[in-house]
Amino acid sequence: MTNTGRKGSLAVFPGSFDPITNGHLDIVDRVLRVFGRVRMAILVNPEKRPLFSVDERVAIIREAYRGNPRVDVDTFSGLLVDYAERAGASVIIRGIRAISDFEYEFQMALMNRRLNPQIETVFMMPAESYSYVSSRLVKEVFQLGGRVSDLVPPVVEKRLRDKYGMPLVAGRVRRRK
Ligand code: PNS
């Protein structure tokens, strides 16, 4: 028997997580209802220019899940299925927010299956209230002075403020003069 879908088993949740959003956290909550442990696996991609370095993203996730022994974080490069196999996981988790996510995710899942048929991709849907939330939009909205406190965990909001040098003023971020 494989460890697919068993409590006590490990699921790998890969992504850029630049930065994590409440949508990601919502997916993790759902994964933990089905699987014993989740490993958030951050892709190290030298071709991308992320806002947060890999080390910062690891630290953010550690902080968000401090005290929760069922969630950990790691980094990987190379093929995701190879990483999952090395980690001893037979399940890859991906979140689907809307139909627009589906085509890319479907392609990736089938390619991953071809690369390693022992590893299953499981899609999970976040709460509808997060269906429009993405790391990219969070960064854009924050940078333009919009409120993101309902969209990201407090550690991310703090890191965004530090990154852009914006102090918190009466619940609203303010650009530094
Ligand atoms: O959060 P993202 O950026 O949508 O995550 C994409 C990710 C990291 C899951 C994907 O780019 C990936 O798995 N990259 C690893 C390289 C790989 O295995 N490529 C073949 C997959 S079809």
JSON list of C-alpha atoms in Angstrom, two decimals, residues 74-164:
[
{"chain": "A", "resi": 74, "resn": "ASP", "atom": "CA", "xyz": [12.16, 22.95, 2.75]},
{"chain": "A", "resi": 75, "resn": "THR", "atom": "CA", "xyz": [13.66, 24.16, -0.54]},
{"chain": "A", "resi": 76, "resn": "PHE", "atom": "CA", "xyz": [14.29, 22.25, -3.72]},
{"chain": "A", "resi": 77, "resn": "SER", "atom": "CA", "xyz": [15.70, 22.63, -7.19]},
{"chain": "A", "resi": 78, "resn": "GLY", "atom": "CA", "xyz": [15.39, 20.28, -10.12]},
{"chain": "A", "resi": 79, "resn": "LEU", "atom": "CA", "xyz": [12.36, 18.15, -10.76]},
{"chain": "A", "resi": 80, "resn": "LEU", "atom": "CA", "xyz": [9.56, 18.29, -8.23]},
{"chain": "A", "resi": 81, "resn": "VAL", "atom": "CA", "xyz": [8.80, 14.57, -8.52]},
{"chain": "A", "resi": 82, "resn": "ASP", "atom": "CA", "xyz": [12.44, 13.75, -7.73]},
{"chain": "A", "resi": 83, "resn": "TYR", "atom": "CA", "xyz": [12.25, 15.97, -4.68]},
{"chain": "A", "resi": 84, "resn": "ALA", "atom": "CA", "xyz": [8.98, 14.35, -3.55]},
{"chain": "A", "resi": 85, "resn": "GLU", "atom": "CA", "xyz": [10.48, 10.89, -3.92]},
{"chain": "A", "resi": 86, "resn": "ARG", "atom": "CA", "xyz": [13.57, 11.86, -1.94]},
{"chain": "A", "resi": 87, "resn": "ALA", "atom": "CA", "xyz": [11.31, 13.31, 0.76]},
{"chain": "A", "resi": 88, "resn": "GLY", "atom": "CA", "xyz": [9.37, 10.04, 0.97]},
{"chain": "A", "resi": 89, "resn": "ALA", "atom": "CA", "xyz": [6.12, 11.63, -0.18]},
{"chain": "A", "resi": 90, "resn": "SER", "atom": "CA", "xyz": [3.81, 10.10, -2.76]},
{"chain": "A", "resi": 91, "resn": "VAL", "atom": "CA", "xyz": [1.46, 13.07, -2.96]},
{"chain": "A", "resi": 92, "resn": "ILE", "atom": "CA", "xyz": [1.93, 16.53, -4.41]},
{"chain": "A", "resi": 93, "resn": "ILE", "atom": "CA", "xyz": [-0.63, 19.15, -3.41]},
{"chain": "A", "resi": 94, "resn": "ARG", "atom": "CA", "xyz": [-1.65, 22.00, -5.68]},
{"chain": "A", "resi": 95, "resn": "GLY", "atom": "CA", "xyz": [-4.30, 24.60, -5.04]},
{"chain": "A", "resi": 96, "resn": "ILE", "atom": "CA", "xyz": [-6.83, 25.50, -7.71]},
{"chain": "A", "resi": 97, "resn": "ARG", "atom": "CA", "xyz": [-8.56, 28.84, -7.22]},
{"chain": "A", "resi": 98, "resn": "ALA", "atom": "CA", "xyz": [-10.42, 29.14, -10.48]},
{"chain": "A", "resi": 99, "resn": "ILE", "atom": "CA", "xyz": [-10.84, 27.49, -13.86]},
{"chain": "A", "resi": 100, "resn": "SER", "atom": "CA", "xyz": [-8.04, 29.73, -15.13]},
{"chain": "A", "resi": 101, "resn": "ASP", "atom": "CA", "xyz": [-5.59, 27.83, -12.92]},
{"chain": "A", "resi": 102, "resn": "PHE", "atom": "CA", "xyz": [-6.73, 24.50, -14.24]},
{"chain": "A", "resi": 103, "resn": "GLU", "atom": "CA", "xyz": [-5.08, 24.23, -17.64]},
{"chain": "A", "resi": 104, "resn": "TYR", "atom": "CA", "xyz": [-1.54, 24.85, -16.38]},
{"chain": "A", "resi": 105, "resn": "GLU", "atom": "CA", "xyz": [-2.07, 22.66, -13.32]},
{"chain": "A", "resi": 106, "resn": "PHE", "atom": "CA", "xyz": [-3.54, 19.84, -15.40]},
{"chain": "A", "resi": 107, "resn": "GLN", "atom": "CA", "xyz": [-0.55, 19.92, -17.77]},
{"chain": "A", "resi": 108, "resn": "MET", "atom": "CA", "xyz": [1.88, 19.95, -14.90]},
{"chain": "A", "resi": 109, "resn": "ALA", "atom": "CA", "xyz": [0.11, 17.08, -13.10]},
{"chain": "A", "resi": 110, "resn": "LEU", "atom": "CA", "xyz": [0.14, 14.91, -16.21]},
{"chain": "A", "resi": 111, "resn": "MET", "atom": "CA", "xyz": [3.80, 15.68, -16.92]},
{"chain": "A", "resi": 112, "resn": "ASN", "atom": "CA", "xyz": [4.68, 14.86, -13.32]},
{"chain": "A", "resi": 113, "resn": "ARG", "atom": "CA", "xyz": [2.75, 11.61, -13.60]},
{"chain": "A", "resi": 114, "resn": "ARG", "atom": "CA", "xyz": [4.66, 10.72, -16.73]},
{"chain": "A", "resi": 115, "resn": "LEU", "atom": "CA", "xyz": [7.93, 11.48, -14.97]},
{"chain": "A", "resi": 116, "resn": "ASN", "atom": "CA", "xyz": [6.99, 9.43, -11.93]},
{"chain": "A", "resi": 117, "resn": "PRO", "atom": "CA", "xyz": [3.74, 7.44, -11.97]},
{"chain": "A", "resi": 118, "resn": "GLN", "atom": "CA", "xyz": [4.12, 6.59, -8.25]},
{"chain": "A", "resi": 119, "resn": "ILE", "atom": "CA", "xyz": [3.43, 10.19, -7.28]},
{"chain": "A", "resi": 120, "resn": "GLU", "atom": "CA", "xyz": [-0.13, 11.47, -7.32]},
{"chain": "A", "resi": 121, "resn": "THR", "atom": "CA", "xyz": [-1.15, 15.13, -7.63]},
{"chain": "A", "resi": 122, "resn": "VAL", "atom": "CA", "xyz": [-4.05, 16.10, -5.40]},
{"chain": "A", "resi": 123, "resn": "PHE", "atom": "CA", "xyz": [-5.84, 19.37, -6.14]},
{"chain": "A", "resi": 124, "resn": "MET", "atom": "CA", "xyz": [-7.49, 21.29, -3.36]},
{"chain": "A", "resi": 125, "resn": "MET", "atom": "CA", "xyz": [-9.69, 24.36, -3.55]},
{"chain": "A", "resi": 126, "resn": "PRO", "atom": "CA", "xyz": [-9.32, 27.18, -1.05]},
{"chain": "A", "resi": 127, "resn": "ALA", "atom": "CA", "xyz": [-12.33, 28.92, 0.46]},
{"chain": "A", "resi": 128, "resn": "GLU", "atom": "CA", "xyz": [-14.15, 31.04, -2.16]},
{"chain": "A", "resi": 129, "resn": "SER", "atom": "CA", "xyz": [-13.10, 34.14, -0.25]},
{"chain": "A", "resi": 130, "resn": "TYR", "atom": "CA", "xyz": [-9.52, 33.46, -1.33]},
{"chain": "A", "resi": 131, "resn": "SER", "atom": "CA", "xyz": [-10.27, 32.62, -4.94]},
{"chain": "A", "resi": 132, "resn": "TYR", "atom": "CA", "xyz": [-8.89, 35.96, -6.14]},
{"chain": "A", "resi": 133, "resn": "VAL", "atom": "CA", "xyz": [-5.87, 36.08, -3.84]},
{"chain": "A", "resi": 134, "resn": "SER", "atom": "CA", "xyz": [-2.42, 35.61, -5.31]},
{"chain": "A", "resi": 135, "resn": "SER", "atom": "CA", "xyz": [1.08, 36.42, -4.07]},
{"chain": "A", "resi": 136, "resn": "ARG", "atom": "CA", "xyz": [1.54, 38.70, -7.08]},
{"chain": "A", "resi": 137, "resn": "LEU", "atom": "CA", "xyz": [-1.58, 40.78, -6.35]},
{"chain": "A", "resi": 138, "resn": "VAL", "atom": "CA", "xyz": [-0.81, 40.97, -2.65]},
{"chain": "A", "resi": 139, "resn": "LYS", "atom": "CA", "xyz": [2.59, 42.49, -3.44]},
{"chain": "A", "resi": 140, "resn": "GLU", "atom": "CA", "xyz": [1.12, 44.92, -5.94]},
{"chain": "A", "resi": 141, "resn": "VAL", "atom": "CA", "xyz": [-1.71, 46.06, -3.66]},
{"chain": "A", "resi": 142, "resn": "PHE", "atom": "CA", "xyz": [0.63, 46.47, -0.71]},
{"chain": "A", "resi": 143, "resn": "GLN", "atom": "CA", "xyz": [3.17, 48.41, -2.73]},
{"chain": "A", "resi": 144, "resn": "LEU", "atom": "CA", "xyz": [0.44, 50.81, -3.86]},
{"chain": "A", "resi": 145, "resn": "GLY", "atom": "CA", "xyz": [-0.67, 51.40, -0.27]},
{"chain": "A", "resi": 146, "resn": "GLY", "atom": "CA", "xyz": [-3.67, 49.05, -0.15]},
{"chain": "A", "resi": 147, "resn": "ARG", "atom": "CA", "xyz": [-4.62, 46.97, 2.86]},
{"chain": "A", "resi": 148, "resn": "VAL", "atom": "CA", "xyz": [-3.60, 43.31, 2.76]},
{"chain": "A", "resi": 149, "resn": "SER", "atom": "CA", "xyz": [-4.12, 42.35, 6.40]},
{"chain": "A", "resi": 150, "resn": "ASP", "atom": "CA", "xyz": [-7.07, 40.07, 5.55]},
{"chain": "A", "resi": 151, "resn": "LEU", "atom": "CA", "xyz": [-5.11, 38.37, 2.80]},
{"chain": "A", "resi": 152, "resn": "VAL", "atom": "CA", "xyz": [-1.85, 37.36, 4.47]},
{"chain": "A", "resi": 153, "resn": "PRO", "atom": "CA", "xyz": [-0.75, 36.18, 7.90]},
{"chain": "A", "resi": 154, "resn": "PRO", "atom": "CA", "xyz": [0.64, 38.91, 10.24]},
{"chain": "A", "resi": 155, "resn": "VAL", "atom": "CA", "xyz": [4.24, 37.79, 9.70]},
{"chain": "A", "resi": 156, "resn": "VAL", "atom": "CA", "xyz": [3.91, 38.50, 5.97]},
{"chain": "A", "resi": 157, "resn": "GLU", "atom": "CA", "xyz": [2.42, 41.93, 6.50]},
{"chain": "A", "resi": 158, "resn": "LYS", "atom": "CA", "xyz": [5.26, 42.78, 8.84]},
{"chain": "A", "resi": 159, "resn": "ARG", "atom": "CA", "xyz": [7.86, 41.51, 6.37]},
{"chain": "A", "resi": 160, "resn": "LEU", "atom": "CA", "xyz": [6.23, 43.52, 3.58]},
{"chain": "A", "resi": 161, "resn": "ARG", "atom": "CA", "xyz": [6.35, 46.64, 5.71]},
{"chain": "A", "resi": 162, "resn": "ASP", "atom": "CA", "xyz": [10.02, 46.02, 6.52]},
{"chain": "A", "resi": 163, "resn": "LYS", "atom": "CA", "xyz": [10.83, 45.31, 2.89]},
{"chain": "A", "resi": 164, "resn": "TYR", "atom": "CA", "xyz": [9.22, 48.47, 1.57]}
]
